[in-house]
Coordinates of C-alpha atoms in Angstrom, one line a residue:
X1 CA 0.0 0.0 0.0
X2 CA 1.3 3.6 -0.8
X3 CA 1.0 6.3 1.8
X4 CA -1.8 9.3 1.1
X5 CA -0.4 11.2 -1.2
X6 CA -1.6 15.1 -1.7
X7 CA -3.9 15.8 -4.7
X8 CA -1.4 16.3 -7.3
X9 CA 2.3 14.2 -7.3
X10 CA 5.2 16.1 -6.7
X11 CA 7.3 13.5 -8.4
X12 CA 5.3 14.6 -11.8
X13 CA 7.2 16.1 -14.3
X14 CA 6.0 19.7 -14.9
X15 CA 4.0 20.5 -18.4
X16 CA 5.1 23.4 -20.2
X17 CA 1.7 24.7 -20.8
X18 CA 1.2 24.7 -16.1
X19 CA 0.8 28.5 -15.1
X20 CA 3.3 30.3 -13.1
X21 CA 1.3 29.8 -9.4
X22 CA 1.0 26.3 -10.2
X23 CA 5.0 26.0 -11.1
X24 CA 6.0 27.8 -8.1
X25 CA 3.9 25.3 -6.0
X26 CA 5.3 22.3 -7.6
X27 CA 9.1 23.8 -6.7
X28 CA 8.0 24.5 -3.0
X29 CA 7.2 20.8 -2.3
X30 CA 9.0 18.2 -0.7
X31 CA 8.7 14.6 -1.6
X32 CA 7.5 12.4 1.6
X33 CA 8.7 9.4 2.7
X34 CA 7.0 6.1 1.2
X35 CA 6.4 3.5 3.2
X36 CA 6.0 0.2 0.6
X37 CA 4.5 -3.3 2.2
X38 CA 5.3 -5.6 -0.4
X39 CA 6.3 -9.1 0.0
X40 CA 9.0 -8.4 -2.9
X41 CA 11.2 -5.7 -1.5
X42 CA 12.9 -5.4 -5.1
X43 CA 9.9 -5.0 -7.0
X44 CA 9.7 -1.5 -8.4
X45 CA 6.4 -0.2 -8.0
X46 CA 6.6 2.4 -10.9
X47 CA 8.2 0.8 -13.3
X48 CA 10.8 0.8 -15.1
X49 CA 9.8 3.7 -17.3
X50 CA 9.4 6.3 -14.7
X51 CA 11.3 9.6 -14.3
X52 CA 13.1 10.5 -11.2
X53 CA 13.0 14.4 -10.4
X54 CA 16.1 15.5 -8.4
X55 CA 14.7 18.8 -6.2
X56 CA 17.8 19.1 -4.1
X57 CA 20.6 18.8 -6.6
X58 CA 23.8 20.6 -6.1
X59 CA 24.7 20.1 -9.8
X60 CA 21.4 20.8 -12.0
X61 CA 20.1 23.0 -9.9
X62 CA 20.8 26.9 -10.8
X63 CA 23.3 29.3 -8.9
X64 CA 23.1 29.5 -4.8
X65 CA 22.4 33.1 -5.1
X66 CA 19.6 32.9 -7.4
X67 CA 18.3 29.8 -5.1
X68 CA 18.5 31.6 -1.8
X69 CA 16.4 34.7 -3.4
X70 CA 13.6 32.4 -5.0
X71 CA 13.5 31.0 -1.4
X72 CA 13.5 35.0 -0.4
X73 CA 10.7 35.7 -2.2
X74 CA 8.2 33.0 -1.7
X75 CA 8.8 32.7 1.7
X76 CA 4.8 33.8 2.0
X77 CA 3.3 32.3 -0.5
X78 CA 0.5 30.9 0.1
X79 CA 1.0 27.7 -1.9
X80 CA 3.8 26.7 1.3
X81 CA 0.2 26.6 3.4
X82 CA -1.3 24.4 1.0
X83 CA 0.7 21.0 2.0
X84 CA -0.4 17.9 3.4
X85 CA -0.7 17.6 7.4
X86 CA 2.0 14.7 6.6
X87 CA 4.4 16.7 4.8
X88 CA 6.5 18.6 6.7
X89 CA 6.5 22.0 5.4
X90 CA 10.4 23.4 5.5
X91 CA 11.5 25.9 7.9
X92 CA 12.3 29.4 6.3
X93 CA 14.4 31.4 8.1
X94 CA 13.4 35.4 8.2
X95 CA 15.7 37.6 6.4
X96 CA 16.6 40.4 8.4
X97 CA 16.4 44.3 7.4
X98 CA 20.2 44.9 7.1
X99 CA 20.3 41.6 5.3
X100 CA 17.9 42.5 3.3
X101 CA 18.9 46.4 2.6
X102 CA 22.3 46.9 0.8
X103 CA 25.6 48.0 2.7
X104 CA 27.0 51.4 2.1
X105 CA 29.4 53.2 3.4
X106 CA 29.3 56.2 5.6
X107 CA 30.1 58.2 2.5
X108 CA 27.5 57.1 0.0
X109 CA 25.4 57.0 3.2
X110 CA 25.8 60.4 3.8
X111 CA 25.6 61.5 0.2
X112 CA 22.2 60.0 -0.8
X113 CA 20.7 61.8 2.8
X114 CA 21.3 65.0 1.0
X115 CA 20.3 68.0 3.5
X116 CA 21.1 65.2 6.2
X117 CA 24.9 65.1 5.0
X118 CA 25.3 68.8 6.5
X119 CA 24.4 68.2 9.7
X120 CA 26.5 65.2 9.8
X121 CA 29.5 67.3 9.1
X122 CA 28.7 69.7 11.7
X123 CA 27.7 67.5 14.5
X124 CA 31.3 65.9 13.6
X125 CA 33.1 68.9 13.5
X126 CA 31.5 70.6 16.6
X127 CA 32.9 67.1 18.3
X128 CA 36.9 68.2 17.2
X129 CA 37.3 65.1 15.2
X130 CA 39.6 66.2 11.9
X131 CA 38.9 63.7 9.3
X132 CA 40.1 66.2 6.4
X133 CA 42.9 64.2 4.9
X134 CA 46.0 66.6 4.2
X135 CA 46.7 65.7 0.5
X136 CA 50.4 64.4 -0.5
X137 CA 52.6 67.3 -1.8
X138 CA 53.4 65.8 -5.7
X139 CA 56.9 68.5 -5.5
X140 CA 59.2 68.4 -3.6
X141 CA 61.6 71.8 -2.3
X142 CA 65.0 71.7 -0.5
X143 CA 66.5 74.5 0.7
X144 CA 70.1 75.0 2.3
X145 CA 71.8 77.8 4.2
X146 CA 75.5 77.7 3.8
X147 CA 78.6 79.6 4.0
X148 CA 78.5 82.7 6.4
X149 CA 80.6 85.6 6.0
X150 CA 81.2 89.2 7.0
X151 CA 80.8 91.6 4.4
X152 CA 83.1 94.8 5.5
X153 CA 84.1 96.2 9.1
X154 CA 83.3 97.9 11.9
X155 CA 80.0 98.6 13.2
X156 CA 78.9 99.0 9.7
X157 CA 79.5 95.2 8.8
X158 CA 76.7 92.8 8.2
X159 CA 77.0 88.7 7.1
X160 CA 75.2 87.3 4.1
X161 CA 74.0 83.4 3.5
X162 CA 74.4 81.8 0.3
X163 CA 70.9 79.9 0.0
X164 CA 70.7 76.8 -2.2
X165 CA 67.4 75.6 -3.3
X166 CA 66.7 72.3 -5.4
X167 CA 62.8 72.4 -6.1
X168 CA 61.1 70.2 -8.5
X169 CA 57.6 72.5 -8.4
X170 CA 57.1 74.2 -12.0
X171 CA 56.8 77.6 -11.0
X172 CA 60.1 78.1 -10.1
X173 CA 62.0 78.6 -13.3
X174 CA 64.8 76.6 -12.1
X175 CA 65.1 73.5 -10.5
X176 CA 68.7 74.9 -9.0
X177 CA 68.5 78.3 -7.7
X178 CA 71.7 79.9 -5.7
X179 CA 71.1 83.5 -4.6
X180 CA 73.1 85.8 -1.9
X181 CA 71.2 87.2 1.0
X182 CA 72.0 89.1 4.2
X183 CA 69.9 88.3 7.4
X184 CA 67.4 91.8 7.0
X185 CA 66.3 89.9 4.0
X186 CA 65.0 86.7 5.9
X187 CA 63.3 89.6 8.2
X188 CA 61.4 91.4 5.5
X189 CA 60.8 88.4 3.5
X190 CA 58.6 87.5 6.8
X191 CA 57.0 90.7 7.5
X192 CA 55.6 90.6 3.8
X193 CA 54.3 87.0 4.6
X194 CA 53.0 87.8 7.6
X195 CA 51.2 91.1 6.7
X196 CA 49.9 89.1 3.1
X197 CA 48.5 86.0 5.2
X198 CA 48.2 86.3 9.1
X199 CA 44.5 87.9 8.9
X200 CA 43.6 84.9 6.6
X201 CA 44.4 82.6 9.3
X202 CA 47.4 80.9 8.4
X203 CA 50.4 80.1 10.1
X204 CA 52.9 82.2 9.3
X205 CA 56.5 80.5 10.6
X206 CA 58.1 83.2 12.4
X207 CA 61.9 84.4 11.4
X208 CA 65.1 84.1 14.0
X209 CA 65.2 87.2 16.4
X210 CA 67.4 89.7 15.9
X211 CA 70.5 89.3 18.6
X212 CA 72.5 92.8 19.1
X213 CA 74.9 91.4 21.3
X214 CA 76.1 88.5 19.0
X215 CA 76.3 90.7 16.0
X216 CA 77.8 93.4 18.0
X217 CA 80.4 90.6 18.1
X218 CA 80.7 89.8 14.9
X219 CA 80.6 93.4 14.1
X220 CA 83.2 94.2 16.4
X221 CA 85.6 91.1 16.1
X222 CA 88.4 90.8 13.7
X223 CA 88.5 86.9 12.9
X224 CA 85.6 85.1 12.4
X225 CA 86.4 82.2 14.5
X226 CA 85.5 84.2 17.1
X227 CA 81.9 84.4 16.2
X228 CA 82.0 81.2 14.5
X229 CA 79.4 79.3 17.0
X230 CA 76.8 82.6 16.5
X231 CA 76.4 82.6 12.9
X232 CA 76.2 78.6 12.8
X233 CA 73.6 78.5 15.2
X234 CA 71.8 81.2 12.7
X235 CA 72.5 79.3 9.6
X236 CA 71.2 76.6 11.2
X237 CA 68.0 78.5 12.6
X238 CA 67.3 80.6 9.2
X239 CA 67.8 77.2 6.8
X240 CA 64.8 75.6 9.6
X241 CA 63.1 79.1 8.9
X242 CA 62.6 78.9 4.6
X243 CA 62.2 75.2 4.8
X244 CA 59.4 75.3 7.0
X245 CA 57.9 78.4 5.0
X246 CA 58.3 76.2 1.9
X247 CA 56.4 73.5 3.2
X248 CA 53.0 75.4 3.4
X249 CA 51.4 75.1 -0.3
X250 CA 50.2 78.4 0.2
X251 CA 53.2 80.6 1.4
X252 CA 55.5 78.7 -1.1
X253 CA 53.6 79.9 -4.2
X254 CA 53.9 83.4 -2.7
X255 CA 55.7 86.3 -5.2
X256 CA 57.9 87.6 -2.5
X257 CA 59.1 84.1 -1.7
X258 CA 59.8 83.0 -5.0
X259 CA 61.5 86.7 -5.5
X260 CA 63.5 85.8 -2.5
X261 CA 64.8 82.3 -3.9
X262 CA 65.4 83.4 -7.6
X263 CA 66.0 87.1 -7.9
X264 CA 69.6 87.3 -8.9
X265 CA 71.8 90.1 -7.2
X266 CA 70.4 92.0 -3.8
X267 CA 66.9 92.6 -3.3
X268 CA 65.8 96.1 -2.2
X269 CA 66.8 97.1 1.3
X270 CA 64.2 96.0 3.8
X271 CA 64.4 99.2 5.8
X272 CA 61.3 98.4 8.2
X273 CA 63.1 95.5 10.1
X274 CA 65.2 97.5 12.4
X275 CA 63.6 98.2 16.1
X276 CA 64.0 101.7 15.9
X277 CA 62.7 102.3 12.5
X278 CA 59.0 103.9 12.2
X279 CA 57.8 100.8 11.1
X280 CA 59.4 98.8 13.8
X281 CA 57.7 101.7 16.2
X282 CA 54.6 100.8 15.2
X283 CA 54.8 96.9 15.3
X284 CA 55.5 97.8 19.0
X285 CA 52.2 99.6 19.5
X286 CA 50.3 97.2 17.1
X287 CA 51.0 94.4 19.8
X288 CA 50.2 96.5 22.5
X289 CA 47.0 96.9 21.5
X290 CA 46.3 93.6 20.7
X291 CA 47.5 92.9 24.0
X292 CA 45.0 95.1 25.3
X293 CA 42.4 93.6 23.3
X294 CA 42.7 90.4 24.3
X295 CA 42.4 91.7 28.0
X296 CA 39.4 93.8 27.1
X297 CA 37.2 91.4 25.2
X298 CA 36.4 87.8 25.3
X299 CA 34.8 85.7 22.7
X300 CA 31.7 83.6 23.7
X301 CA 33.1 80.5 21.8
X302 CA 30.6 78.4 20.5
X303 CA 32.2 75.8 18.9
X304 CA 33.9 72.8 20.7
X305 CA 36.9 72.1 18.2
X306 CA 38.1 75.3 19.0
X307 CA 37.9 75.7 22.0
X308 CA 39.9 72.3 23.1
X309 CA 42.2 73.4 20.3
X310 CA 42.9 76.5 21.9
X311 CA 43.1 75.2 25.6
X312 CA 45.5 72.6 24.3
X313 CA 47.9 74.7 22.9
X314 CA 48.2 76.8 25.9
X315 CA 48.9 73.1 27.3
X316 CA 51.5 72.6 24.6
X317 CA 53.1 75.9 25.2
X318 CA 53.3 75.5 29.0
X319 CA 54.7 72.1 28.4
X320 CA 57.4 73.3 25.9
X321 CA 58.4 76.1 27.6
X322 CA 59.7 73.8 30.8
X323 CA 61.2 71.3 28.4
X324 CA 63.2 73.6 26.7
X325 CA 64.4 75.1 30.0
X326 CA 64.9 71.6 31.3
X327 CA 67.3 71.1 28.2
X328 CA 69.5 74.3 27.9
X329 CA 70.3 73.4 31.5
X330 CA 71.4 70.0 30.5
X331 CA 73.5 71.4 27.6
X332 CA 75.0 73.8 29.9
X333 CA 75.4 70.7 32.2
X334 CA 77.6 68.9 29.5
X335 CA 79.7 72.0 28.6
X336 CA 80.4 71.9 32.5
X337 CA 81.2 68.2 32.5
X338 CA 83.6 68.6 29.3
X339 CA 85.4 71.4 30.8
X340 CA 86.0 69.4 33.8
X341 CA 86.6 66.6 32.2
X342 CA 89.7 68.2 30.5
X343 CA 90.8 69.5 33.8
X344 CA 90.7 66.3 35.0
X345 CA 92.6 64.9 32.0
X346 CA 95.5 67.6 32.3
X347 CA 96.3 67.0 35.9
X348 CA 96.0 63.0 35.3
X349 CA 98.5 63.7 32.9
X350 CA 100.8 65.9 34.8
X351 CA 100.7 63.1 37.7
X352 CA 101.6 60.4 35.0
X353 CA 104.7 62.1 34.4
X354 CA 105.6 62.8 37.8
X355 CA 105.1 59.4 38.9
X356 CA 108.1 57.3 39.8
X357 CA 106.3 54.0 39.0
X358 CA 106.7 52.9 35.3
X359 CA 103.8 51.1 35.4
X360 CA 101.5 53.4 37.1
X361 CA 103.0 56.6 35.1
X362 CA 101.8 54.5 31.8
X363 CA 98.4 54.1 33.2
X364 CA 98.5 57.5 34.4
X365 CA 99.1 58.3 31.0
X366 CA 96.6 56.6 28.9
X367 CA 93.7 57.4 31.5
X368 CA 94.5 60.9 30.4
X369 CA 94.5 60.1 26.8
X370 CA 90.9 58.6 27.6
X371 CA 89.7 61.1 29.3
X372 CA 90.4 64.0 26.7
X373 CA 88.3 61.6 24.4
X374 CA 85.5 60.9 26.4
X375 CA 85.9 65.3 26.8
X376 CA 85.4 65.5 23.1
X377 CA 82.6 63.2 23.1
X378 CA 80.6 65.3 26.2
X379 CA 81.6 68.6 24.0
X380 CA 80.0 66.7 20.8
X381 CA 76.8 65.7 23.1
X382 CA 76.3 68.7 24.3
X383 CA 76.5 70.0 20.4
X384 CA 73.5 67.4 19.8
X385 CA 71.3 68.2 22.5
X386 CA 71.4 72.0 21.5
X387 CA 71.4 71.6 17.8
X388 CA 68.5 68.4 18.0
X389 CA 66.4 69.0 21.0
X390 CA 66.9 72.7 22.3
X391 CA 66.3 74.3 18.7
X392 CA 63.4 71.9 18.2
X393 CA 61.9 73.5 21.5
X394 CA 62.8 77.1 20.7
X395 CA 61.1 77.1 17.3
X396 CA 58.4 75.3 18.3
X397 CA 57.5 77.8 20.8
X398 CA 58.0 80.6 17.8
X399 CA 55.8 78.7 16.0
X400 CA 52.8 78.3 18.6
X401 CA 53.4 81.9 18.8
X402 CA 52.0 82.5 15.0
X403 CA 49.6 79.9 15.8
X404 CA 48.1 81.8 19.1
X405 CA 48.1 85.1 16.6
X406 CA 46.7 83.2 14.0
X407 CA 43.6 82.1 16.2
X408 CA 43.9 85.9 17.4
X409 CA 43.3 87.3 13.9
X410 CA 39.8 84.7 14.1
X411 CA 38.7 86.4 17.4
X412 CA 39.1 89.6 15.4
X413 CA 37.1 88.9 12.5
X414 CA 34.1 87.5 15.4
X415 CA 34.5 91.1 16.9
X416 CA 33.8 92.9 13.4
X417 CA 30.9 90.5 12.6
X418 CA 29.1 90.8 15.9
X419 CA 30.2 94.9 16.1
X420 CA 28.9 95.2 13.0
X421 CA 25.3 93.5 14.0
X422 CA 25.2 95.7 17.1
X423 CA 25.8 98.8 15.1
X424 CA 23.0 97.5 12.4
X425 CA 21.1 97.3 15.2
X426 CA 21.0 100.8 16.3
X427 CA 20.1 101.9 12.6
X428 CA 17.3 100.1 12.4
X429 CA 15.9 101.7 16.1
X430 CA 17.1 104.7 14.6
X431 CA 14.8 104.5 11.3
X432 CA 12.0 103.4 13.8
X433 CA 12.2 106.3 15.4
X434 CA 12.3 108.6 12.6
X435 CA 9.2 106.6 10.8
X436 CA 7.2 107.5 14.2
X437 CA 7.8 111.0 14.0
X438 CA 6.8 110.7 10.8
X439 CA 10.4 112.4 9.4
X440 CA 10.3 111.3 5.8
X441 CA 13.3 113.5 4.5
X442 CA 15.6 110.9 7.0
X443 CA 14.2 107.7 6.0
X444 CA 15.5 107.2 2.7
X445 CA 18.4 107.8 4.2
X446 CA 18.5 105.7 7.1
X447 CA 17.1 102.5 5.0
X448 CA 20.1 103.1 2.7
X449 CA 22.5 103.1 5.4
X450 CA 20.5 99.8 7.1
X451 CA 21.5 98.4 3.6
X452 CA 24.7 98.9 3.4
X453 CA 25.6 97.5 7.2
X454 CA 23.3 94.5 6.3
X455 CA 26.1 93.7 4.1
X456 CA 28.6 94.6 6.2
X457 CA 27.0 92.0 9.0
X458 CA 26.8 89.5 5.9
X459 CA 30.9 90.2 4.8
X460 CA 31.7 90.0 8.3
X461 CA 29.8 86.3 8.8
X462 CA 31.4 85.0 5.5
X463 CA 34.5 86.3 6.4
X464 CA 34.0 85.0 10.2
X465 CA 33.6 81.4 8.6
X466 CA 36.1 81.7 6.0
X467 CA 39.2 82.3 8.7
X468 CA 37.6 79.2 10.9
X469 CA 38.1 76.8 8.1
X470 CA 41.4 78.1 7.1
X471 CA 42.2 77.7 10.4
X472 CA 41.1 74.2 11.1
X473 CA 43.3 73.2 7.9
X474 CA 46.3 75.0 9.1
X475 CA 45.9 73.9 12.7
X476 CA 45.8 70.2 11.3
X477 CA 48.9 70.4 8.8
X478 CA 50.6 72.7 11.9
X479 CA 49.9 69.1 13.8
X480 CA 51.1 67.0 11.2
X481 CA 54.2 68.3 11.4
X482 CA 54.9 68.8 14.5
X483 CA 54.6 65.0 15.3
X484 CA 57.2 64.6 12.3
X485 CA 59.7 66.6 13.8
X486 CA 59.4 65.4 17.1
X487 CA 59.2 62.3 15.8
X488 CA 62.6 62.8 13.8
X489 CA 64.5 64.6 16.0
X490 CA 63.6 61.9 19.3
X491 CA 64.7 59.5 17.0
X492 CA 68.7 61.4 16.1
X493 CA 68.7 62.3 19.3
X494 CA 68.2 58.7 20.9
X495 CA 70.6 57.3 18.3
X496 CA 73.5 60.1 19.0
X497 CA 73.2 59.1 22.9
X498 CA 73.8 55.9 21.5
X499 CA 76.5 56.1 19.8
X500 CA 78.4 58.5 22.2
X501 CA 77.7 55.7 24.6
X502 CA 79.2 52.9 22.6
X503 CA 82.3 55.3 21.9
X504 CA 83.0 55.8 25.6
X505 CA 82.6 52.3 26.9
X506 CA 85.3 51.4 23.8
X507 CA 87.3 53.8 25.5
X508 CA 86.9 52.2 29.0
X509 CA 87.3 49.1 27.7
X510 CA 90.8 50.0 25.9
X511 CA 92.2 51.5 29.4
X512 CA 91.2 48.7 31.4
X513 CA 93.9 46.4 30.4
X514 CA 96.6 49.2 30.9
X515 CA 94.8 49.7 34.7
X516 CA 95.4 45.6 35.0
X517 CA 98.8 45.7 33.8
X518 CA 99.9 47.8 36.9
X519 CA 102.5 45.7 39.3

């Protein structure tokens, strides 16, 4: 006997001519298990003749994908209901909604939201996250200080810098440039910077101070190698100073700057660099009053980035300031311990050869030949930690400087914007007041000037905004940087104490034998 079968056999082979529903029905069902009572178990019940339908096969069935999405979509249906109570019906497992729904990613996301994306970008901005990627410079610029020397004496002497610059950018008109200049030109070429791109927002890299007392020096000494360690330290400071400039993409592509790099022969004489020149006069008084003003008003800061930006550089600068105190007094502490270490090594040497014993005057000997080494080696260190570490500091410091004036020139253009508002405020009470005593010869001229501080309020917002992205730009290529350099320099540093170590335990280890050998 054959189990009950449902009203139509899903072992049937499907007729062309069968409608869709009826199709769809026949793929849903699942053959049941037949129980056969039959004396002859190898009998075959239908025959030889009959045709085997294979529902389950891996290799005539279509694709997985398109399988799992014709299970998707009559998961439903209401020909799954219409089974036998024998037949068990197969469990369909719920597709989820992000199954279901596509994956995108945050940008596409974002893009397709449309007036959504905005406050996206505000929300993430307001938190200080910077995800603006700083794009790869394609050109590259080198630029070398080299070779100073005192042009003519007295007090009316003054040393120039031959600057080499190897640039690959296509503005330049060379890719080799070598031009003369004299330290007033580094000056002016930075006031002109500064007074072109400071109110902008960007970070101007400040120029090595002026020093009276070592040029007085140079001015005033005959040989160079007596100022020798003065104008290296402001090669050094001055070749930091154009290669930091020509790292901004802005600053770089700057007239002046290029002037400065290619123009053949002297430039004009920057006369507003000295202190006691008009112009220096009224630098003095510019920063007094900005000084002033940042006493006198305070900005109600409403965004978030800036505000940790601005309490962390105070951090920064605070930090700095006692590392780089911290480190002058270790490079004081080495020039110390070199002199007496040469002190040392002359009066081992004068007790070597006042020593009776052979043996001991040798080792007297060599321990002073040691010790004038190892004396070299604290004179070199002490060279490093100035030249690596101290500088680093010291222009770091300059440079948090231009950033504090750089978020100083923002605060500025929030004063002019919100002046301006209060000012268009009191026109408009003052054409409401005319209007109600009714004093039509002023109002056409009160609306006109309501118009034109409506756009100064409008200048002053887009201005306002303009400066705060500049600035979160600069502030994020200003922090690029500086985690290079540190980063660099940590990383000499580490591997000059190194070395300097290595050298002096080779040292110790070549006297020792001569301090064994003594009888």
């Amino acid at each position: 006997k054959l189990a009950t079968l449902p009203a139509s056999n899903p072992f049937e082979v499907p007729d062309e001519g069968k409608t869709e529903e009826k199709k769809s029905e026949e793929k849903t069902r699942i053959p049941v298990d037949i129980n056969i009572d039959s004396d002859k178990d190898d009998e075959d019940i239908f025959g030889e003749n009959t045709s085997e339908v294979k529902l389950d096969s891996d290799n005539d069935d279509p694709d997985e994908e398109e399988q799992e999405e014709e299970e998707v979509k009559i998961k439903d249906h209401p020909a799954v209901m219409r089974h036998h109570e024998d037949e068990p019906v197969p469990e369909i497992r719920p597709i989820s909604a992000a199954e279901e729904r596509p994956k995108l990613d945050v940008t596409q996301t974002m893009s397709t939201a449309g007036g959504a994306q905005a406050k996206v970008t505000s929300r993430t901005s307001s938190k200080g996250s910077n995800d603006d990627k700083i794009e790869e410079d394609p050109y590259t610029i080198d630029i070398t200080v080299v070779e100073p020397h005192k042009v003519g004496d007295g007090m009316g002497a003054y040393v120039v810098y031959k600057v080499i610059t190897k640039t690959t950018i296509p503005a330049f008109r060379k890719n080799e440039l070598i031009v003369v200049r004299r330290f007033s030109d580094f000056l002016g070429l930075y006031e002109k910077l500064r007074e072109k791109h400071a109110h902008y927002g960007r970070i101007v890299p400040p120029a090595p101070e002026k020093s009276l007392v070592g040029m007085t020096k140079v001015k005033m000494s005959k040989e160079e190698s007596g100022s020798a360690d003065f104008l290296e330290r402001r090669r050094a400071a001055l070749e930091r100073y154009l290669n930091r400039t020509a790292a901004h993409p802005q600053l770089r592509m700057d007239p002046d700057f290029r002037d400065f790099l290619e123009r053949d022969g002297e430039l004009p004489k920057a006369t507003n660099t000295s202190a006691l020149s008009g112009a220096g006069v009224k630098r003095l008084l510019n920063k007094i009053g900005d000084s002033v003003e940042k006493i006198t008003f305070k900005m109600d800061e409403s965004d978030e980035w800036f505000e940790e930006k601005t309490q962390q550089i105070e951090n920064l600068e605070t930090q700095l300031r006692k590392l780089h105190t911290a480190m002058e007094s270790l490079v004081n502490h080495r020039r110390e311990l070199s002199l007496s270490t040469a002190t040392f090594a002359k009066s081992a040497a004068m007790l070597g050869a006042s020593e009776e014993h052979t043996a001991l005057s040798r080792a007297l000997s060599h321990l002073a030949e040691t010790e004038e080494k190892i004396e070299q080696l604290h004179k070199e260190q002490s060279e490093q930690d100035f030249y690596i570490m101290a500088e680093l500091l010291k222009d770091y410091l300059a440079l948090l400087g231009a950033v504090k004036e750089a978020l100083h020139e923002r605060v500025k253009a929030f004063k002019n914007w919100k002046d301006a508002e209060a000012t268009l405020t009191k026109k408009r009470e003052v054409k409401a007041k005319l209007e109600l005593a009714q004093k039509t010869d002023k109002i056409s001229a009160a609306t006109q000037e309501i118009t034109d501080w409506v756009q100064r309020v409008e200048k002053g917002q887009r201005d306002f905004d303009s400066i705060s992205a500049t600035m979160r730009k600069e502030i994020a290529r200003f922090d690029k940087a500086r985690v290079t350099d540190f980063k660099t320099s940590v990383i000499q540093y580490l591997q000059s104490l190194m070395e300097k170590q290595q050298q002096m335990i080779k040292h110790w280890e070549h006297f020792l034998p001569e301090a064994k050998a003594i009888a």
